[in-house]
Short mmCIF file of C-alpha atoms and ligand atoms in Angstrom, two decimals:
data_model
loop_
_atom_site.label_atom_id
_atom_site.label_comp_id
_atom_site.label_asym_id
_atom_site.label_seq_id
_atom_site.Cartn_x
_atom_site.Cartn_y
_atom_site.Cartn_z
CA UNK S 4 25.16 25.00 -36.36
CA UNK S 5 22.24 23.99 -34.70
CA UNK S 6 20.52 20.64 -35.55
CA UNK S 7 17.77 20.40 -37.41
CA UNK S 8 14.73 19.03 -35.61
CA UNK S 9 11.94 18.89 -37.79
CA UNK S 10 10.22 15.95 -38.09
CA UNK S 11 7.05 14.56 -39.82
CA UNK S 12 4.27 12.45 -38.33
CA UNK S 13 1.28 10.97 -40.34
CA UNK S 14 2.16 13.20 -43.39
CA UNK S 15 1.98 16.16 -40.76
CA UNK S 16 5.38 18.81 -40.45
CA UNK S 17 6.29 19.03 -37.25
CA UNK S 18 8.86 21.79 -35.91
CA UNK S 19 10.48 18.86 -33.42
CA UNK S 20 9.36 14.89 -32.65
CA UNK S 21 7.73 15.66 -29.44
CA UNK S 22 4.13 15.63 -29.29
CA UNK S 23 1.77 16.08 -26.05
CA UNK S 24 -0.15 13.34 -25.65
CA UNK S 25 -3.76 12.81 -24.90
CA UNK S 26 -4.66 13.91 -21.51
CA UNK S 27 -6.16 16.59 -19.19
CA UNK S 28 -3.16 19.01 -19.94
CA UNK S 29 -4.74 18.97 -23.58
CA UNK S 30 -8.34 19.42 -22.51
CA UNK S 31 -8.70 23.18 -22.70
CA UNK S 32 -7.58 25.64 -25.31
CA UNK S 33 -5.29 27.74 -22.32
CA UNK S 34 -3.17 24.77 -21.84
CA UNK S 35 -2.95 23.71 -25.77
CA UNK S 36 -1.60 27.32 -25.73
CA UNK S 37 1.21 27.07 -23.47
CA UNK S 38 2.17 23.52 -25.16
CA UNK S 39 2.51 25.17 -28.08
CA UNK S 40 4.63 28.27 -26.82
CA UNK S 41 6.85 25.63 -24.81
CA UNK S 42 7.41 23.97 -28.51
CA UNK S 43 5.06 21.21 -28.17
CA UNK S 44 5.03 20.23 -32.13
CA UNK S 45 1.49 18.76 -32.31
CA UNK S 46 -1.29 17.99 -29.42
CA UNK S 47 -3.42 14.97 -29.31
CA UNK S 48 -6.63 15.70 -27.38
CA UNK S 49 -7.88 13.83 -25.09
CA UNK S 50 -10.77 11.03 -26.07
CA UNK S 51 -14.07 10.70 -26.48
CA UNK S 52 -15.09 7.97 -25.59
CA UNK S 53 -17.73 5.42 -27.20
CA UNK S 54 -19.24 4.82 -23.95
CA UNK S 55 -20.41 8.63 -23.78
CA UNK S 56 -21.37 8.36 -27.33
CA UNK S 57 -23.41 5.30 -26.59
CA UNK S 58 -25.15 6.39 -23.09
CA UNK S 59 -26.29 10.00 -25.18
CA UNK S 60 -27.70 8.00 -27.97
CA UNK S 61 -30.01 5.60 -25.54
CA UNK S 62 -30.66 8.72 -23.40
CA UNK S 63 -31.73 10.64 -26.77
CA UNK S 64 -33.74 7.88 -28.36
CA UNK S 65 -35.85 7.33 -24.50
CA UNK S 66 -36.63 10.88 -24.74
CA UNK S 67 -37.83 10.86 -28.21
CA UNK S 68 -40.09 7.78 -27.57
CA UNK S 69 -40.68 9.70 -24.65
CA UNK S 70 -41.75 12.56 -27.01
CA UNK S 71 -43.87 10.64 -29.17
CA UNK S 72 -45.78 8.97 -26.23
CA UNK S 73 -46.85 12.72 -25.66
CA UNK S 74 -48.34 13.25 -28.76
CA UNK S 75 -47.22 14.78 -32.45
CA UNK S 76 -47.40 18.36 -31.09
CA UNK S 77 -45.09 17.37 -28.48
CA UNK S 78 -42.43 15.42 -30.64
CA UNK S 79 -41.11 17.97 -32.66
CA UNK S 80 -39.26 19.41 -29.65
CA UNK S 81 -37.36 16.43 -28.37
CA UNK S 82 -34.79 15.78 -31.00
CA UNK S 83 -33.59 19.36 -30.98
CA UNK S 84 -33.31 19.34 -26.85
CA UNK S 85 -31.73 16.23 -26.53
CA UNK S 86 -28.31 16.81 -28.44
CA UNK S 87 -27.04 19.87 -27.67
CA UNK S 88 -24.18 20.51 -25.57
CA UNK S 89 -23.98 16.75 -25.88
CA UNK S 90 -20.36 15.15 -25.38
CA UNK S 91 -19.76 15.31 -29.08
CA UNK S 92 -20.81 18.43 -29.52
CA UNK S 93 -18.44 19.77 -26.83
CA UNK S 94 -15.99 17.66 -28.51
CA UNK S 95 -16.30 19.38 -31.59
CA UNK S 96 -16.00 22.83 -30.33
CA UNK S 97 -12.65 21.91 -28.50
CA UNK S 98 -11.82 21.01 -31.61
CA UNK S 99 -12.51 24.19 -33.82
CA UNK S 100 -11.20 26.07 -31.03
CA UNK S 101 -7.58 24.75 -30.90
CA UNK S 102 -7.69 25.05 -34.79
CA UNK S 103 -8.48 28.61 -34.61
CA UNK S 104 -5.90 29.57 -31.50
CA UNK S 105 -2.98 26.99 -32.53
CA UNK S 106 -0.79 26.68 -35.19
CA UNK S 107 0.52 23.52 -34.47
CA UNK S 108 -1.40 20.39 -36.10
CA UNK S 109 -4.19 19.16 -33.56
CA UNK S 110 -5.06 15.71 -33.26
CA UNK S 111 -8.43 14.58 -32.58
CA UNK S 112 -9.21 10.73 -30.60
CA UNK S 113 -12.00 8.45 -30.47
CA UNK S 114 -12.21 5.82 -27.69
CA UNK S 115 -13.96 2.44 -28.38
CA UNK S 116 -13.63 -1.15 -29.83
CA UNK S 117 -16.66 -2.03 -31.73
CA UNK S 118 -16.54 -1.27 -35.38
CA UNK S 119 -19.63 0.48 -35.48
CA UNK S 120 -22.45 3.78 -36.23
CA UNK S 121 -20.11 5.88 -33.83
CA UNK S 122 -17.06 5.67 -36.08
CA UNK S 123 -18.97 8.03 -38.07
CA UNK S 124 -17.92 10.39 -35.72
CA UNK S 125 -14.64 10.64 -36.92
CA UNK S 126 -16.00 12.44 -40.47
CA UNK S 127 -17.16 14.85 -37.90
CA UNK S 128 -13.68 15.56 -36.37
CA UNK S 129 -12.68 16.26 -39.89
CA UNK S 130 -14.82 18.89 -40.32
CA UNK S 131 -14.83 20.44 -37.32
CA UNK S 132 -10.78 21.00 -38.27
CA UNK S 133 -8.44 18.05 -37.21
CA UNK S 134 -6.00 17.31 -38.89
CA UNK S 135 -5.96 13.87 -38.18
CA UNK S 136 -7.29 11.13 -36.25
CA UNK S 137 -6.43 8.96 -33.77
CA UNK S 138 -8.09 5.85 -32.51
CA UNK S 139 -7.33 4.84 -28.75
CA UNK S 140 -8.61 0.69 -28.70
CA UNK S 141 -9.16 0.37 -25.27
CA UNK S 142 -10.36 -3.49 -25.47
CA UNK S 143 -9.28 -6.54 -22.81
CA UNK S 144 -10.78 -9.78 -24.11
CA UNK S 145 -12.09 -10.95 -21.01
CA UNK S 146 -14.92 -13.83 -22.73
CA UNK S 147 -13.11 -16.64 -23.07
CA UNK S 148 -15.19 -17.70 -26.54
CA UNK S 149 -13.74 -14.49 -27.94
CA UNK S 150 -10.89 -15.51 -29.60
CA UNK S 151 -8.00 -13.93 -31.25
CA UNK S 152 -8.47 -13.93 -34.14
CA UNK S 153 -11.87 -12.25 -33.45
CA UNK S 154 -10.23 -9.99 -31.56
CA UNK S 155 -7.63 -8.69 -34.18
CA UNK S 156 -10.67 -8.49 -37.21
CA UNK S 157 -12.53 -6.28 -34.87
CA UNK S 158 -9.30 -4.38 -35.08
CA UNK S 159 -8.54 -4.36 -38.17
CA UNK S 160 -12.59 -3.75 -39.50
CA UNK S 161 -12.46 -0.55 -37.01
CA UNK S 162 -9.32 0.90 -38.44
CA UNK S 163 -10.75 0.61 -41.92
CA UNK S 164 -14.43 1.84 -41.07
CA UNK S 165 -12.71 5.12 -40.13
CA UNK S 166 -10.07 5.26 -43.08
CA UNK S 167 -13.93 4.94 -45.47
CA UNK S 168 -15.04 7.86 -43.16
CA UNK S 169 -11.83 10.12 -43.42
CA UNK S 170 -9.44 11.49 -45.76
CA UNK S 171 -7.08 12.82 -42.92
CA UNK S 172 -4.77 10.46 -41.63
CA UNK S 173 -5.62 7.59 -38.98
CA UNK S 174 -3.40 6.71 -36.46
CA UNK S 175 -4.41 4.05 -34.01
CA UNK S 176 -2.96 3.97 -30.60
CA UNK S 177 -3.02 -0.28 -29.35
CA UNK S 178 -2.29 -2.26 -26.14
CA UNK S 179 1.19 -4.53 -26.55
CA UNK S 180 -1.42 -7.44 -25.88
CA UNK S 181 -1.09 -9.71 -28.84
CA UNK S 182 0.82 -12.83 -29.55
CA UNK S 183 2.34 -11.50 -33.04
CA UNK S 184 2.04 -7.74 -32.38
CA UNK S 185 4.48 -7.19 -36.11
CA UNK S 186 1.73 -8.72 -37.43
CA UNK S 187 -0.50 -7.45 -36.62
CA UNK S 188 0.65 -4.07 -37.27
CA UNK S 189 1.12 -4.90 -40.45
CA UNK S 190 -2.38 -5.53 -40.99
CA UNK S 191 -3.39 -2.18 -39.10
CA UNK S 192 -1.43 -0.48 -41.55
CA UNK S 193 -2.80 -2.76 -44.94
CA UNK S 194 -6.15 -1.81 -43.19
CA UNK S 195 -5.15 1.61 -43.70
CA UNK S 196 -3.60 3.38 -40.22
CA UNK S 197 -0.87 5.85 -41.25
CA UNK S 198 0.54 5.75 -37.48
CA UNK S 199 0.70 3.20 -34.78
CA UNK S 200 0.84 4.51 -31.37
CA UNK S 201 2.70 2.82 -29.25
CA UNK S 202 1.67 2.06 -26.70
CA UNK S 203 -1.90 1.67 -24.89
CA UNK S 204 -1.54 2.20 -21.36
CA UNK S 205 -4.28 0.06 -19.55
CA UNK S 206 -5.27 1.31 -16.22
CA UNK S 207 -4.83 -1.10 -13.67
CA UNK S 208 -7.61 -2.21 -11.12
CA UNK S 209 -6.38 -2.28 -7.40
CA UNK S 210 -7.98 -3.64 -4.45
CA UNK S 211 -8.52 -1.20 -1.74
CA UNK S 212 -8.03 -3.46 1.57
CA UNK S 213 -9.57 -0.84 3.77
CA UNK S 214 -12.77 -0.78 1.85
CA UNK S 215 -12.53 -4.59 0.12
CA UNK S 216 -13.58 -2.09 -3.16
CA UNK S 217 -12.01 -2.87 -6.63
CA UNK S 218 -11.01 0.50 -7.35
CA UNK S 219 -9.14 2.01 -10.72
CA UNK S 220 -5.75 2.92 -10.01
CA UNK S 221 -4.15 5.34 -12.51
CA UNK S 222 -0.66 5.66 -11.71
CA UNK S 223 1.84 8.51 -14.11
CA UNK S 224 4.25 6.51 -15.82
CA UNK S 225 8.09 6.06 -14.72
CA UNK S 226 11.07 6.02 -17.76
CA UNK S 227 11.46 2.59 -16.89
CA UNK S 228 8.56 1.62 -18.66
CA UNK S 229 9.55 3.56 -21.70
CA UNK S 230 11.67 0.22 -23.05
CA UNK S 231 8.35 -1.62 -24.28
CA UNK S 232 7.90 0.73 -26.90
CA UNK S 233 11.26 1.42 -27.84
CA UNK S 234 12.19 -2.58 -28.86
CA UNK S 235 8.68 -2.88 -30.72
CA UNK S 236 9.25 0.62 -32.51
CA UNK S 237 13.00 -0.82 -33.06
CA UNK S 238 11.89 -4.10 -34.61
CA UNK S 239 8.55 -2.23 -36.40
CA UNK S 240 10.92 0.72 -38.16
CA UNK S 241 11.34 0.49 -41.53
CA UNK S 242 9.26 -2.84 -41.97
CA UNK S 243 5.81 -1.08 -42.14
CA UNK S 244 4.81 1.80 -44.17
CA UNK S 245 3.78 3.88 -41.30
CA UNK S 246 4.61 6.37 -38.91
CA UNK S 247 5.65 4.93 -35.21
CA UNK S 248 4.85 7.13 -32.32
CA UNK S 249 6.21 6.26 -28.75
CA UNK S 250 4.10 6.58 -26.06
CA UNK S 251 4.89 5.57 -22.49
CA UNK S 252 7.73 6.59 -20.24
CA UNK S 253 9.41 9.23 -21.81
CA UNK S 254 10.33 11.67 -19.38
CA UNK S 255 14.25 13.04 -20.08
CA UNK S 256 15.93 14.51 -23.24
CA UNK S 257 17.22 11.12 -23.27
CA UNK S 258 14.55 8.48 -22.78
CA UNK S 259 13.26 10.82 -26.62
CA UNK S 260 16.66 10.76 -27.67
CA UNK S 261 16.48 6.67 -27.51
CA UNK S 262 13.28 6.28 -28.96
CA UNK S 263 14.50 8.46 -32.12
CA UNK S 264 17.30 5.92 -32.30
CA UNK S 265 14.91 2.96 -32.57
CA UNK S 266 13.41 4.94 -34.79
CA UNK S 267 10.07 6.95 -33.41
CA UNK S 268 8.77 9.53 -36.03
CA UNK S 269 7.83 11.15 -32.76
CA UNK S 270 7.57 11.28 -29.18
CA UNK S 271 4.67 11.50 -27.07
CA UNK S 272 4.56 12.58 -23.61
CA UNK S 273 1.77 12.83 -20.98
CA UNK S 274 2.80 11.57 -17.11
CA UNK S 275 5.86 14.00 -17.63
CA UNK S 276 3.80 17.37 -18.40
CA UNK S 277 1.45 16.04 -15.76
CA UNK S 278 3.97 15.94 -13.47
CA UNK S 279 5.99 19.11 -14.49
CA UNK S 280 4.02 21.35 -16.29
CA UNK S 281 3.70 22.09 -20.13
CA UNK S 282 7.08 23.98 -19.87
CA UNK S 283 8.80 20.69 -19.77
CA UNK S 284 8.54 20.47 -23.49
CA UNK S 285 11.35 23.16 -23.87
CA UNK S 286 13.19 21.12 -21.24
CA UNK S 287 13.14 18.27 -23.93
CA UNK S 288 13.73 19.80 -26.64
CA UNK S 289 16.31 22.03 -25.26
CA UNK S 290 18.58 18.92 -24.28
CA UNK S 291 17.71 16.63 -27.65
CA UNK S 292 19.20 19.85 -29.29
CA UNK S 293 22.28 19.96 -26.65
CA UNK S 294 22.59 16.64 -27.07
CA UNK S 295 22.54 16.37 -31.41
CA UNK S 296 25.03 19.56 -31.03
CA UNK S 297 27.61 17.64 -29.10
CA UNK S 298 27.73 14.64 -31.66
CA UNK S 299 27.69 16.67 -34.27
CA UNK S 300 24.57 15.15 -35.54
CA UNK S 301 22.71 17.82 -38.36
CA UNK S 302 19.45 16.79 -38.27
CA UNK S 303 16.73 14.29 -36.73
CA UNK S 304 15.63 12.74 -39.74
CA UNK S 305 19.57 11.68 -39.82
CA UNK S 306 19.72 10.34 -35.86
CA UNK S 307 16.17 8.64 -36.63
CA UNK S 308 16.23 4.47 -36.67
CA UNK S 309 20.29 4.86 -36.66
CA UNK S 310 19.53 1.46 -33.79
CA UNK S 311 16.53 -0.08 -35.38
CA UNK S 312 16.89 -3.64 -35.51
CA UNK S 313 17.81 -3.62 -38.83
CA UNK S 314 20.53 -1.00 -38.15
CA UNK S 315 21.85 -2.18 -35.20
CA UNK S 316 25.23 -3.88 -34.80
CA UNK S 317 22.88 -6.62 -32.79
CA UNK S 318 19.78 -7.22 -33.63
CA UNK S 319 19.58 -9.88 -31.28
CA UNK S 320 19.40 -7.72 -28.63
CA UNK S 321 15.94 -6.71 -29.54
CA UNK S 322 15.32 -10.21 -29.28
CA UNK S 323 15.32 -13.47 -27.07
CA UNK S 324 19.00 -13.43 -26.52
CA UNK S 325 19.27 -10.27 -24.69
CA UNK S 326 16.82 -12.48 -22.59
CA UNK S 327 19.18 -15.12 -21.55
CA UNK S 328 22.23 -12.59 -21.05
CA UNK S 329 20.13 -10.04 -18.89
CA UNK S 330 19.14 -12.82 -16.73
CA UNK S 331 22.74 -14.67 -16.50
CA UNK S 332 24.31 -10.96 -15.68
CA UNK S 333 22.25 -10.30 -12.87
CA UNK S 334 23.81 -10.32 -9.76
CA UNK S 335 22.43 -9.56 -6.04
CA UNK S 336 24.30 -9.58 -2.78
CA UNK S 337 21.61 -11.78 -1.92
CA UNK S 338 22.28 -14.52 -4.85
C1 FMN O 24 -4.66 11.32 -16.59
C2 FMN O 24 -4.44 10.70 -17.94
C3 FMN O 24 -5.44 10.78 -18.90
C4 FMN O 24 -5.27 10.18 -20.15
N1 FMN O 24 -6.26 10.27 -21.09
C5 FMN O 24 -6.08 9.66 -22.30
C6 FMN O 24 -7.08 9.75 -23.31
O1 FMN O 24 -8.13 10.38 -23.16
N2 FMN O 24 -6.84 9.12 -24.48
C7 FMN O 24 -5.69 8.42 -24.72
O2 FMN O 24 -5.51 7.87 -25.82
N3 FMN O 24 -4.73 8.34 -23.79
C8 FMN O 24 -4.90 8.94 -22.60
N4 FMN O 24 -3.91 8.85 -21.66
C9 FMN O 24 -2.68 8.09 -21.98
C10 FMN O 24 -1.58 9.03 -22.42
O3 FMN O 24 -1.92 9.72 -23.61
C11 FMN O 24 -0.26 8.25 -22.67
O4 FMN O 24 -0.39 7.41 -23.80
C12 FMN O 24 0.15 7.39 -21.49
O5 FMN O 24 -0.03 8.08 -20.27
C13 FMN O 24 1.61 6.98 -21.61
O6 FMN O 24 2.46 8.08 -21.79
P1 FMN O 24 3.28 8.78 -20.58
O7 FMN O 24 4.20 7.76 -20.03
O8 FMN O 24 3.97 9.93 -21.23
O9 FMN O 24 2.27 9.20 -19.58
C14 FMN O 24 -4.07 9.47 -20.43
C15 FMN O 24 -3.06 9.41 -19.45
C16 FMN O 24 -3.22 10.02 -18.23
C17 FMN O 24 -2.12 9.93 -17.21
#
């Protein structure tokens, strides 16, 4: 019999655990389509981002003092010119559109760090169909008088000035970045998150030596980086009341396969459809389902956490001794 891959995700049925990620591959309604028909089992789209937000709202209020400066016969016009087929407003229609072509669930993400007006977008996303919401902090506390604890409260007061605004659920996708990161989730999720998304990957600046120009350098992911988020959603599964969502380095039926184990609700991909196309979804979920088969496993809700840290045989080796024995095993022809 074939396993049973259903899965659920912020509340949300899914059909398997693997979910495309924010990106350009889920930027237009043609290429949410051919997710979806390659079994993608829920799309996040890609941001917006609080900087656009921000630069339209200066660039609207200018024009409006702008307007006013004209005279009252002139004013009347500005506010109507100035929003449309602003960044939100394009936002919103990607939004309705996917709802109206897919059947999968669709969810929407907001880019920023500062609790703030903008969050208010969020209500908007609601309405305009998604079926939840997910927050992608994008923050490096670079001020040395900002301190952590500063830091974490900005967190923590964003998460919950979208859960006021909202009734679907919040996820909120974070760097690795802090010093007690179980912590910390746990507030997230007391602050009301139904999903961590883990994790944040920070694009790196590079230094051009031809040019001596500090350039961004966006490089797609490898599997090898997938083992960040597999120990944290290990040691994070079944200690918070939340769903866990991978992100970052899963590329093969079995880099999902191991982040079921550790116990991912679900899977998120991005560098890998970047790199292969949305078909590679059915590659994925054509060998988790090979895979399951062989071992005789029924369903994924029965695989899921099976090597959580509080499953495992050794829990350790989520921890500090795997540390000592990775680095005493290594050998090197060199050494
Ligand atoms: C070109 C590109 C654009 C991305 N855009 C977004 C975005 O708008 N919002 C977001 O939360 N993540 C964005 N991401 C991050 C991905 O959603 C994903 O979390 C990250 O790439 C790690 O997963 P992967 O190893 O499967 O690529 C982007 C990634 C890439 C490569």
């Amino acid at each position: 019999m074939s396993p049973d891959l259903r899965a659920r995700y912020l509340g949300l049925e899914l059909r398997n655990p693997i979910v495309a990620s924010a990106s350009p591959m889920t930027s237009n309604v043609e290429s949410l389509q051919r997710l979806q028909e390659a079994g993608a089992a829920a799309v996040v789209l890609p941001s917006l981002f609080e900087e656009q937000i921000e630069h339209e709202e200066m660039a609207t209020h200018d024009l409006m003092l702008y307007g006013a400066e004209l005279g009252p016969e002139a004013h009347g016009f500005f506010p109507e010119m100035a929003p449309s087929g602003t960044a939100i407003d394009k936002y919103l229609q990607l939004i309705a559109d996917a709802k109206r072509t897919l059947s999968i669930p669709v969810i929407a993400s907001l880019n920023g760090y500062t609790p703030g007006g903008w969050t208010r977008y969020a209500r908007q996303f609601q309405e305009a169909g998604a079926d939840a919401v997910e927050l992608n902090v994008y923050f490096l506390a670079t001020d040395p008088a900002d301190s952590s604890a500063s830091v974490e409260s900005r967190y923590v007061d964003l998460v919950s000035e979208v859960r006021a605004e909202t009734t679907v659920p919040v996820a909120i996708k974070v760097a690795p970045y802090f010093s007690a990161f179980a912590n910390m989730a746990q507030r997230l999720v007391a602050a009301g998150a139904s999903g961590l998304v883990l994790f944040n990957r920070f694009v790196q600046p590079d230094i051009m030596l031809e040019e001596l120009e500090v350039a961004p350098h966006l490089v797609l992911s490898t599997s090898d980086e997938l083992r960040l988020a597999l120990r944290w959603i290990a040691i994070l599964h079944g200690r918070v009341e939340a769903s866990l969502a991978a992100t970052g380095g899963a590329h093969t039926p079995e880099d999902v396969l191991k982040l079921l184990l550790a116990g991912a609700d679900c899977v998120m991909i991005a560098s890998s459809l970047l790199r292969h196309g949305p078909q590679h979804v059915e590659t994925l979920v054509r060998g988790v389902r090979a895979w399951m088969s062989e071992r005789e496993y029924e369903s994924v809700t029965q695989l899921k956490g099976s090597l959580s840290q509080q499953s495992c045989p050794d829990p350790d080796a989520f921890e500090r001794a795997n540390y000592m024995k990775a680095l005493k095993s290594y050998t090197s022809e060199f050494a």
